């Protein structure tokens, strides 16, 4: 027997039943983005590997273990994008739209990370990312958080998602903190697991994120970064907290929030829910004021975040009943035809209706079947109304209109169809 070919592990199909909910959530997100003046940018899903190495940091889990990298026919080393920030900056430098300009951009699409798949963690997943370039004050950090808050409210999940923030200071002050942290870890080496011992000198700040309960306990006594940040970063962070207080946004300062990518400085944020277990971060981001320069551009302040759409969709479906019932199969009108030459009349009528009622979802029955069988199909499609074109009805310039929501049925003149549909679908 021929073995079926399966999808790649950790890469999911999204069937029409899923895409209806995705589309409706995405539309809400996009509407609010446009409300804040953000514009879409579409970027390739594959870039030079060196871009990610330079941007994300050589000793991060992402670059060391999780990238999908391949060598193409020219011998170029390419990587399926694990995130969108690096590509966005690469495009900005290449097209010169970052220099001395303010940019407010968003992108959406698949990202790829070779992680161990589990609920809320996939190898192909989707992000909606937002990046702002050219603004250095904390006001824009606060506005991004307001935008997030508006999303969560509109999606009905705001009561179940909390904001954690931290300040990582400048790269110089971070280096100083890093050494202090290493000293602390050296003094407590006996409490560290093998993993932590391995990252101790390479990326000690990752240990602050450890899930090991013994290490977690130890970290409670570790020096915290906020005590070592530079003065400008402190002013920035205090400014952000003040803005959030005045805007009525609740947040928690998490001194151990460091994020997994190396490019951040100053503000880092995460939106977290308890509904997704270990994969509870729905949205994460922060400032990366040095990255544009690091990638070859002019020094440009920048801040952004990305949401994991799978996680967001899961949460919205769990918590908001309006998104539970959505299905692609809800249509407005199903056209049934029965008898010789009725099919072509049905197709012509469908096209005429689409011309004048472009917002109506309309399906024409194809394939044979009695009227009863075709009505069963209309019900399966979740149609509200069916128009039945039988030979007899057509001869007398009529059609039969059946309202599947209440079972009523009547003959109407063909010339009346549009008006009747408009009234019934109001
Ligand atoms: P990140 O925290 O790596 O940040 O990813 C952002 C979000 O993508 C996470 O909070 C999570 O919801 C989702 N995500 C990450 N990995 C997976 C996965 N394997 N499966 C499902 N969802 C996942 C970034 O990518 C930064 N580029 C965000 C950013 C933009 N920072 C500044 N600008």
Short mmCIF file of C-alpha atoms and ligand atoms in Angstrom, two decimals:
data_model
loop_
_atom_site.label_atom_id
_atom_site.label_comp_id
_atom_site.label_asym_id
_atom_site.label_seq_id
_atom_site.Cartn_x
_atom_site.Cartn_y
_atom_site.Cartn_z
CA UNK A 1 0.00 0.00 0.00
CA UNK A 2 1.22 3.53 -0.77
CA UNK A 3 2.04 5.45 2.41
CA UNK A 4 0.26 8.80 2.78
CA UNK A 5 2.47 11.85 2.85
CA UNK A 6 1.91 13.75 6.09
CA UNK A 7 2.42 17.42 6.82
CA UNK A 8 5.79 18.40 8.32
CA UNK A 9 5.86 18.03 12.12
CA UNK A 10 4.85 21.23 13.86
CA UNK A 11 3.40 22.76 10.68
CA UNK A 12 -0.37 22.90 10.64
CA UNK A 13 -3.06 23.16 8.00
CA UNK A 14 -5.76 25.72 8.63
CA UNK A 15 -9.05 24.52 7.20
CA UNK A 16 -11.98 26.77 6.20
CA UNK A 17 -13.54 26.32 9.62
CA UNK A 18 -10.36 27.87 11.11
CA UNK A 19 -9.73 30.51 8.48
CA UNK A 20 -13.14 32.13 9.01
CA UNK A 21 -12.18 32.87 12.61
CA UNK A 22 -8.64 33.91 11.65
CA UNK A 23 -9.97 36.34 9.05
CA UNK A 24 -12.41 37.91 11.40
CA UNK A 25 -9.74 38.35 14.11
CA UNK A 26 -7.22 39.65 11.57
CA UNK A 27 -9.74 42.18 10.27
CA UNK A 28 -10.20 43.57 13.77
CA UNK A 29 -6.42 43.80 14.27
CA UNK A 30 -5.89 45.50 10.90
CA UNK A 31 -8.69 48.01 11.40
CA UNK A 32 -7.18 49.15 14.69
CA UNK A 33 -3.69 49.34 13.14
CA UNK A 34 -4.99 51.65 10.46
CA UNK A 35 -6.77 53.63 13.18
CA UNK A 36 -3.30 54.35 14.65
CA UNK A 37 -1.76 55.23 11.27
CA UNK A 38 0.22 52.01 10.66
CA UNK A 39 0.93 50.80 7.13
CA UNK A 40 1.51 47.28 5.90
CA UNK A 41 4.88 46.06 4.63
CA UNK A 42 5.21 42.65 2.93
CA UNK A 43 8.57 40.97 3.23
CA UNK A 44 10.13 37.76 1.86
CA UNK A 45 9.88 34.68 4.06
CA UNK A 46 13.48 33.78 3.34
CA UNK A 47 16.58 35.91 3.94
CA UNK A 48 20.35 35.50 4.11
CA UNK A 49 21.22 33.53 7.24
CA UNK A 50 23.81 36.16 8.19
CA UNK A 51 21.00 38.70 8.72
CA UNK A 52 19.56 36.69 11.61
CA UNK A 53 22.97 35.87 13.07
CA UNK A 54 23.83 39.54 13.15
CA UNK A 55 20.44 40.77 14.37
CA UNK A 56 19.26 38.19 16.86
CA UNK A 57 22.62 37.22 18.40
CA UNK A 58 24.87 34.21 17.74
CA UNK A 59 24.39 32.69 21.17
CA UNK A 60 20.62 32.78 21.38
CA UNK A 61 18.57 29.56 21.29
CA UNK A 62 16.89 30.86 18.18
CA UNK A 63 20.08 31.17 16.13
CA UNK A 64 21.92 28.23 17.68
CA UNK A 65 19.18 25.63 17.55
CA UNK A 66 15.98 26.77 15.90
CA UNK A 67 16.65 28.16 12.45
CA UNK A 68 15.60 26.42 9.25
CA UNK A 69 18.63 27.03 7.07
CA UNK A 70 19.33 25.72 3.59
CA UNK A 71 21.86 26.17 0.87
CA UNK A 72 20.28 27.07 -2.46
CA UNK A 73 21.54 26.14 -5.90
CA UNK A 74 23.93 29.12 -5.98
CA UNK A 75 25.48 28.09 -2.70
CA UNK A 76 23.80 30.99 -0.80
CA UNK A 77 23.03 30.19 2.80
CA UNK A 78 19.40 31.15 3.37
CA UNK A 79 17.10 30.94 6.37
CA UNK A 80 13.33 30.74 6.63
CA UNK A 81 12.49 33.79 8.69
CA UNK A 82 12.19 33.00 12.40
CA UNK A 83 10.85 36.52 13.08
CA UNK A 84 10.09 39.73 11.19
CA UNK A 85 12.08 42.56 12.80
CA UNK A 86 15.42 41.78 11.12
CA UNK A 87 13.85 41.52 7.64
CA UNK A 88 11.95 44.74 8.16
CA UNK A 89 15.17 46.61 8.98
CA UNK A 90 17.00 44.96 6.09
CA UNK A 91 14.27 46.26 3.77
CA UNK A 92 14.35 49.70 5.42
CA UNK A 93 18.10 50.05 4.87
CA UNK A 94 17.90 48.65 1.34
CA UNK A 95 15.11 51.02 0.26
CA UNK A 96 16.30 53.97 2.32
CA UNK A 97 13.01 54.51 4.14
CA UNK A 98 14.44 54.59 7.65
CA UNK A 99 16.95 57.42 7.41
CA UNK A 100 15.62 60.56 9.10
CA UNK A 101 12.06 59.36 8.69
CA UNK A 102 9.34 58.22 11.00
CA UNK A 103 7.87 54.90 9.98
CA UNK A 104 4.98 52.98 11.51
CA UNK A 105 4.77 49.57 9.89
CA UNK A 106 3.09 46.22 10.34
CA UNK A 107 3.48 42.82 8.71
CA UNK A 108 1.82 39.49 9.06
CA UNK A 109 2.73 36.01 7.95
CA UNK A 110 4.40 32.70 8.70
CA UNK A 111 7.59 32.40 10.75
CA UNK A 112 9.66 29.24 11.22
CA UNK A 113 11.42 27.93 14.30
CA UNK A 114 12.61 24.38 14.86
CA UNK A 115 11.26 24.10 18.41
CA UNK A 116 9.70 21.08 20.12
CA UNK A 117 6.05 21.29 19.08
CA UNK A 118 3.40 21.46 21.78
CA UNK A 119 0.14 23.32 22.38
CA UNK A 120 0.77 26.95 21.38
CA UNK A 121 4.24 26.18 20.00
CA UNK A 122 4.71 25.24 16.37
CA UNK A 123 7.49 25.07 13.84
CA UNK A 124 5.53 27.16 11.39
CA UNK A 125 3.49 29.79 13.18
CA UNK A 126 2.12 33.19 12.29
CA UNK A 127 2.98 36.57 13.66
CA UNK A 128 1.55 40.00 13.30
CA UNK A 129 4.45 42.35 13.94
CA UNK A 130 4.52 46.10 14.39
CA UNK A 131 7.68 48.22 14.10
CA UNK A 132 8.10 51.96 14.68
CA UNK A 133 11.26 53.72 13.51
CA UNK A 134 12.59 57.18 14.24
CA UNK A 135 10.94 57.96 17.60
CA UNK A 136 13.03 57.74 20.74
CA UNK A 137 10.76 58.89 23.58
CA UNK A 138 8.66 56.62 25.78
CA UNK A 139 5.42 58.10 24.39
CA UNK A 140 5.49 55.71 21.44
CA UNK A 141 6.25 52.75 23.74
CA UNK A 142 3.12 53.73 25.65
CA UNK A 143 1.06 54.16 22.50
CA UNK A 144 1.99 50.67 21.30
CA UNK A 145 0.72 49.35 24.62
CA UNK A 146 -2.50 51.34 24.16
CA UNK A 147 -2.90 49.81 20.71
CA UNK A 148 -2.47 46.34 22.22
CA UNK A 149 -5.00 47.16 24.91
CA UNK A 150 -7.53 48.28 22.31
CA UNK A 151 -7.07 44.97 20.46
CA UNK A 152 -7.60 42.88 23.55
CA UNK A 153 -10.73 44.85 24.49
CA UNK A 154 -12.21 44.55 21.02
CA UNK A 155 -11.50 40.81 21.02
CA UNK A 156 -13.00 40.37 24.49
CA UNK A 157 -9.84 38.99 26.14
CA UNK A 158 -8.60 42.04 28.05
CA UNK A 159 -9.56 40.58 31.45
CA UNK A 160 -7.45 37.49 30.84
CA UNK A 161 -4.18 38.93 29.65
CA UNK A 162 -1.68 40.91 31.69
CA UNK A 163 1.16 43.20 30.78
CA UNK A 164 4.68 42.70 32.13
CA UNK A 165 7.38 45.27 31.46
CA UNK A 166 11.04 45.74 32.29
CA UNK A 167 13.95 47.96 31.34
CA UNK A 168 17.20 46.45 30.08
CA UNK A 169 19.15 49.72 29.99
CA UNK A 170 21.81 50.45 27.41
CA UNK A 171 24.15 47.79 26.01
CA UNK A 172 26.98 49.21 28.13
CA UNK A 173 25.01 49.11 31.38
CA UNK A 174 23.80 45.64 30.47
CA UNK A 175 27.38 44.46 30.07
CA UNK A 176 28.12 45.69 33.56
CA UNK A 177 25.03 43.93 34.93
CA UNK A 178 25.98 40.78 33.04
CA UNK A 179 29.30 40.60 34.88
CA UNK A 180 27.60 41.16 38.23
CA UNK A 181 25.09 38.44 37.43
CA UNK A 182 27.87 36.03 36.42
CA UNK A 183 29.57 36.65 39.75
CA UNK A 184 26.30 35.85 41.57
CA UNK A 185 25.82 32.69 39.53
CA UNK A 186 29.40 31.57 40.16
CA UNK A 187 28.79 31.88 43.89
CA UNK A 188 25.71 29.64 43.56
CA UNK A 189 26.96 27.25 40.90
CA UNK A 190 25.95 24.20 42.96
CA UNK A 191 22.27 25.14 42.51
CA UNK A 192 22.42 25.46 38.75
CA UNK A 193 21.41 22.68 36.36
CA UNK A 194 23.61 21.64 33.44
CA UNK A 195 21.75 23.86 31.01
CA UNK A 196 22.24 26.93 33.16
CA UNK A 197 25.90 26.10 33.74
CA UNK A 198 26.34 25.98 29.99
CA UNK A 199 24.75 29.43 29.45
CA UNK A 200 26.41 31.00 32.50
CA UNK A 201 29.22 32.70 30.61
CA UNK A 202 27.62 32.82 27.18
CA UNK A 203 24.17 34.21 27.89
CA UNK A 204 23.70 34.47 31.67
CA UNK A 205 20.56 36.60 31.42
CA UNK A 206 18.67 33.66 29.91
CA UNK A 207 19.04 31.93 33.28
CA UNK A 208 16.69 34.56 34.74
CA UNK A 209 14.01 32.94 32.59
CA UNK A 210 14.73 29.37 33.74
CA UNK A 211 11.73 27.13 34.42
CA UNK A 212 13.70 24.88 36.81
CA UNK A 213 12.11 25.42 40.29
CA UNK A 214 15.47 25.31 42.14
CA UNK A 215 16.99 27.88 39.77
CA UNK A 216 13.80 29.96 39.92
CA UNK A 217 14.13 30.07 43.69
CA UNK A 218 17.76 31.09 43.47
CA UNK A 219 16.98 33.84 40.96
CA UNK A 220 14.68 35.49 43.52
CA UNK A 221 17.87 36.64 45.27
CA UNK A 222 19.80 37.53 42.14
CA UNK A 223 20.77 41.16 41.46
CA UNK A 224 18.16 42.87 39.29
CA UNK A 225 18.98 44.78 36.15
CA UNK A 226 16.98 47.89 37.02
CA UNK A 227 19.54 48.65 39.78
CA UNK A 228 22.32 48.85 37.19
CA UNK A 229 20.77 50.68 34.22
CA UNK A 230 22.17 53.98 32.95
CA UNK A 231 20.55 57.29 33.81
CA UNK A 232 18.99 57.97 30.38
CA UNK A 233 17.35 54.53 30.39
CA UNK A 234 16.06 55.13 33.90
CA UNK A 235 14.47 58.43 32.81
CA UNK A 236 12.95 56.66 29.79
CA UNK A 237 11.52 53.86 31.92
CA UNK A 238 10.15 56.21 34.57
CA UNK A 239 8.59 58.25 31.76
CA UNK A 240 6.90 55.15 30.37
CA UNK A 241 5.57 54.06 33.77
CA UNK A 242 4.20 57.54 34.39
CA UNK A 243 2.46 57.61 31.02
CA UNK A 244 0.92 54.20 31.63
CA UNK A 245 -0.26 55.29 35.10
CA UNK A 246 -1.84 58.43 33.67
CA UNK A 247 -3.45 56.50 30.83
CA UNK A 248 -4.93 54.01 33.28
CA UNK A 249 -3.07 50.99 31.87
CA UNK A 250 -2.29 48.25 34.42
CA UNK A 251 1.13 46.64 34.26
CA UNK A 252 3.55 44.69 36.39
CA UNK A 253 7.29 45.35 36.45
CA UNK A 254 8.94 41.95 36.05
CA UNK A 255 12.61 42.37 36.95
CA UNK A 256 13.44 39.05 35.34
CA UNK A 257 11.86 39.75 31.97
CA UNK A 258 14.78 39.70 29.52
CA UNK A 259 13.33 38.23 26.26
CA UNK A 260 15.05 35.64 24.10
CA UNK A 261 16.49 37.87 21.38
CA UNK A 262 19.67 39.88 21.93
CA UNK A 263 18.71 43.09 20.16
CA UNK A 264 16.63 44.74 22.87
CA UNK A 265 17.63 47.72 24.98
CA UNK A 266 15.54 49.77 27.43
CA UNK A 267 11.84 48.81 27.33
CA UNK A 268 10.83 45.16 26.98
CA UNK A 269 7.21 44.00 27.20
CA UNK A 270 5.22 40.79 27.23
CA UNK A 271 1.47 40.19 27.28
CA UNK A 272 0.79 36.95 29.11
CA UNK A 273 -2.24 34.75 29.70
CA UNK A 274 -2.66 31.84 32.09
CA UNK A 275 -4.83 29.96 29.59
CA UNK A 276 -1.99 28.57 27.50
CA UNK A 277 0.23 26.96 30.11
CA UNK A 278 3.93 27.32 29.41
CA UNK A 279 3.25 29.04 26.06
CA UNK A 280 1.30 31.89 27.65
CA UNK A 281 3.07 34.79 25.96
CA UNK A 282 0.68 36.12 23.36
CA UNK A 283 2.71 39.15 22.43
CA UNK A 284 6.28 40.30 23.06
CA UNK A 285 8.57 43.10 22.03
CA UNK A 286 10.49 46.15 23.07
CA UNK A 287 13.02 48.77 22.01
CA UNK A 288 15.96 48.00 19.76
CA UNK A 289 17.62 51.38 19.30
CA UNK A 290 20.97 49.94 18.16
CA UNK A 291 19.82 47.35 15.67
CA UNK A 292 19.46 49.50 12.55
CA UNK A 293 23.07 50.69 12.96
CA UNK A 294 24.22 47.19 13.80
CA UNK A 295 22.76 46.01 10.49
CA UNK A 296 24.53 48.74 8.51
CA UNK A 297 22.05 51.64 8.59
CA UNK A 298 22.20 55.03 10.26
CA UNK A 299 21.53 55.08 13.97
CA UNK A 300 17.71 55.01 14.29
CA UNK A 301 15.65 54.54 17.43
CA UNK A 302 13.11 51.75 17.06
CA UNK A 303 10.50 49.84 19.00
CA UNK A 304 8.03 47.10 18.16
CA UNK A 305 6.35 43.88 19.11
CA UNK A 306 4.83 40.78 17.56
CA UNK A 307 1.82 38.69 18.47
CA UNK A 308 1.61 34.97 17.93
CA UNK A 309 -1.60 34.59 15.97
CA UNK A 310 -2.17 30.90 16.82
CA UNK A 311 -2.01 31.75 20.52
CA UNK A 312 -4.24 34.76 20.11
CA UNK A 313 -6.84 32.81 18.10
CA UNK A 314 -6.85 30.05 20.71
CA UNK A 315 -7.43 32.55 23.51
CA UNK A 316 -10.15 34.43 21.68
CA UNK A 317 -11.98 31.19 20.88
CA UNK A 318 -11.71 30.04 24.49
CA UNK A 319 -12.99 33.28 25.95
CA UNK A 320 -15.25 34.97 23.45
CA UNK A 321 -18.38 33.01 22.46
CA UNK A 322 -18.90 35.22 19.37
CA UNK A 323 -15.84 33.60 17.81
CA UNK A 324 -16.83 30.04 18.68
CA UNK A 325 -19.68 29.79 16.23
CA UNK A 326 -18.05 31.38 13.23
CA UNK A 327 -17.82 29.09 10.28
CA UNK A 328 -17.04 29.52 6.64
CA UNK A 329 -20.19 27.67 5.75
CA UNK A 330 -22.54 30.47 6.71
CA UNK A 331 -23.87 31.83 3.45
CA UNK A 332 -26.84 34.02 2.62
CA UNK A 333 -28.41 32.51 -0.46
CA UNK A 334 -28.25 29.05 -2.05
CA UNK A 335 -29.66 28.74 -5.57
CA UNK A 336 -31.30 25.47 -6.47
CA UNK A 337 -32.31 24.45 -9.99
CA UNK A 338 -34.33 21.45 -11.11
CA UNK A 339 -35.36 20.44 -14.64
CA UNK A 340 -33.91 20.82 -18.12
CA UNK A 341 -32.17 24.11 -18.94
CA UNK A 342 -32.66 25.42 -15.41
CA UNK A 343 -28.93 25.24 -14.50
CA UNK A 344 -27.92 27.98 -16.95
CA UNK A 345 -30.79 30.18 -15.73
CA UNK A 346 -29.57 29.64 -12.16
CA UNK A 347 -25.99 30.63 -13.08
CA UNK A 348 -27.19 33.75 -14.90
CA UNK A 349 -29.39 34.74 -11.96
CA UNK A 350 -26.47 34.20 -9.54
CA UNK A 351 -24.21 36.48 -11.59
CA UNK A 352 -26.94 39.15 -11.79
CA UNK A 353 -27.41 39.04 -8.02
CA UNK A 354 -23.63 39.27 -7.44
CA UNK A 355 -23.55 42.37 -9.66
CA UNK A 356 -26.12 44.23 -7.60
CA UNK A 357 -25.50 42.70 -4.16
CA UNK A 358 -21.72 42.24 -3.96
CA UNK A 359 -21.79 41.84 -0.18
CA UNK A 360 -24.13 38.83 -0.29
CA UNK A 361 -22.61 35.35 0.06
CA UNK A 362 -24.22 33.29 -2.63
CA UNK A 363 -23.68 29.69 -3.74
CA UNK A 364 -25.19 27.91 -6.72
CA UNK A 365 -25.92 24.20 -6.48
CA UNK A 366 -23.80 22.09 -8.82
CA UNK A 367 -24.28 18.40 -9.43
CA UNK A 368 -27.52 16.55 -9.82
CA UNK A 369 -30.15 15.92 -7.19
CA UNK A 370 -33.82 16.30 -6.37
CA UNK A 371 -35.02 19.58 -4.87
CA UNK A 372 -35.09 17.87 -1.47
CA UNK A 373 -31.48 16.77 -1.82
CA UNK A 374 -30.42 20.24 -2.91
CA UNK A 375 -32.22 21.78 0.08
CA UNK A 376 -30.28 19.41 2.34
CA UNK A 377 -27.08 20.75 0.76
CA UNK A 378 -28.26 24.33 1.34
CA UNK A 379 -28.82 23.51 5.02
CA UNK A 380 -25.33 21.99 5.21
CA UNK A 381 -23.92 25.23 3.84
CA UNK A 382 -25.76 27.09 6.60
CA UNK A 383 -27.73 29.10 4.02
CA UNK A 384 -30.32 31.56 5.25
CA UNK A 385 -32.41 31.52 2.06
CA UNK A 386 -32.77 29.30 -0.97
CA UNK A 387 -34.07 30.34 -4.36
CA UNK A 388 -35.56 27.37 -6.16
CA UNK A 389 -35.74 27.50 -9.95
CA UNK A 390 -38.03 24.70 -11.11
CA UNK A 391 -39.16 24.35 -14.73
CA UNK A 392 -42.76 25.25 -13.80
CA UNK A 393 -41.80 28.29 -11.76
CA UNK A 394 -39.59 29.61 -14.54
CA UNK A 395 -42.34 29.19 -17.13
CA UNK A 396 -44.56 31.53 -15.12
CA UNK A 397 -41.71 34.02 -14.50
CA UNK A 398 -41.58 33.00 -10.86
CA UNK A 399 -39.11 31.50 -8.44
CA UNK A 400 -39.74 29.77 -5.13
CA UNK A 401 -38.12 31.47 -2.18
CA UNK A 402 -37.64 29.34 0.93
CA UNK A 403 -36.48 30.90 4.18
CA UNK A 404 -34.49 28.17 5.91
CA UNK A 405 -34.41 30.10 9.17
CA UNK A 406 -38.18 29.66 9.73
CA UNK A 407 -39.23 27.17 7.03
CA UNK A 408 -41.60 29.57 5.20
CA UNK A 409 -41.87 29.34 1.44
CA UNK A 410 -43.52 31.53 -1.22
CA UNK A 411 -43.62 32.12 -4.95
CA UNK A 412 -42.24 35.48 -6.03
CA UNK A 413 -41.89 37.17 -9.39
CA UNK A 414 -38.38 37.02 -10.85
CA UNK A 415 -38.42 40.80 -11.20
CA UNK A 416 -39.00 41.05 -7.43
CA UNK A 417 -36.08 38.86 -6.31
CA UNK A 418 -33.60 41.65 -5.60
CA UNK A 419 -36.02 43.71 -3.52
CA UNK A 420 -37.22 40.68 -1.56
CA UNK A 421 -33.63 39.54 -0.85
CA UNK A 422 -32.66 43.03 0.27
CA UNK A 423 -35.54 43.05 2.76
CA UNK A 424 -34.96 39.54 4.05
CA UNK A 425 -31.19 39.91 4.43
CA UNK A 426 -31.26 43.33 6.09
P1 LIG B 1 9.15 36.68 20.01
O1 LIG B 1 8.86 36.87 21.45
O2 LIG B 1 10.21 35.73 19.66
O3 LIG B 1 9.45 38.12 19.44
O4 LIG B 1 7.83 36.24 19.27
C1 LIG B 1 6.64 37.01 19.38
C2 LIG B 1 5.45 36.11 19.62
O5 LIG B 1 5.37 35.09 18.62
C3 LIG B 1 5.51 35.33 20.93
O6 LIG B 1 5.09 36.12 22.00
C4 LIG B 1 4.54 34.20 20.64
O7 LIG B 1 3.21 34.61 20.84
C5 LIG B 1 4.76 33.94 19.16
N1 LIG B 1 5.63 32.76 18.97
C6 LIG B 1 6.97 32.70 19.07
N2 LIG B 1 7.41 31.45 18.82
C7 LIG B 1 6.32 30.70 18.55
C8 LIG B 1 6.10 29.33 18.20
N3 LIG B 1 7.11 28.48 18.04
N4 LIG B 1 4.82 28.91 17.99
C9 LIG B 1 3.79 29.77 18.13
N5 LIG B 1 3.93 31.07 18.45
C10 LIG B 1 5.18 31.53 18.66
C11 LIG B 1 9.78 38.36 18.13
O8 LIG B 1 9.68 37.56 17.24
C12 LIG B 1 10.19 39.80 17.88
N6 LIG B 1 10.54 39.93 16.47
C13 LIG B 1 9.06 40.73 18.27
C14 LIG B 1 9.43 42.16 18.05
C15 LIG B 1 9.04 42.95 17.03
N7 LIG B 1 10.24 42.86 18.83
C16 LIG B 1 10.35 44.08 18.32
N8 LIG B 1 9.64 44.12 17.22
#
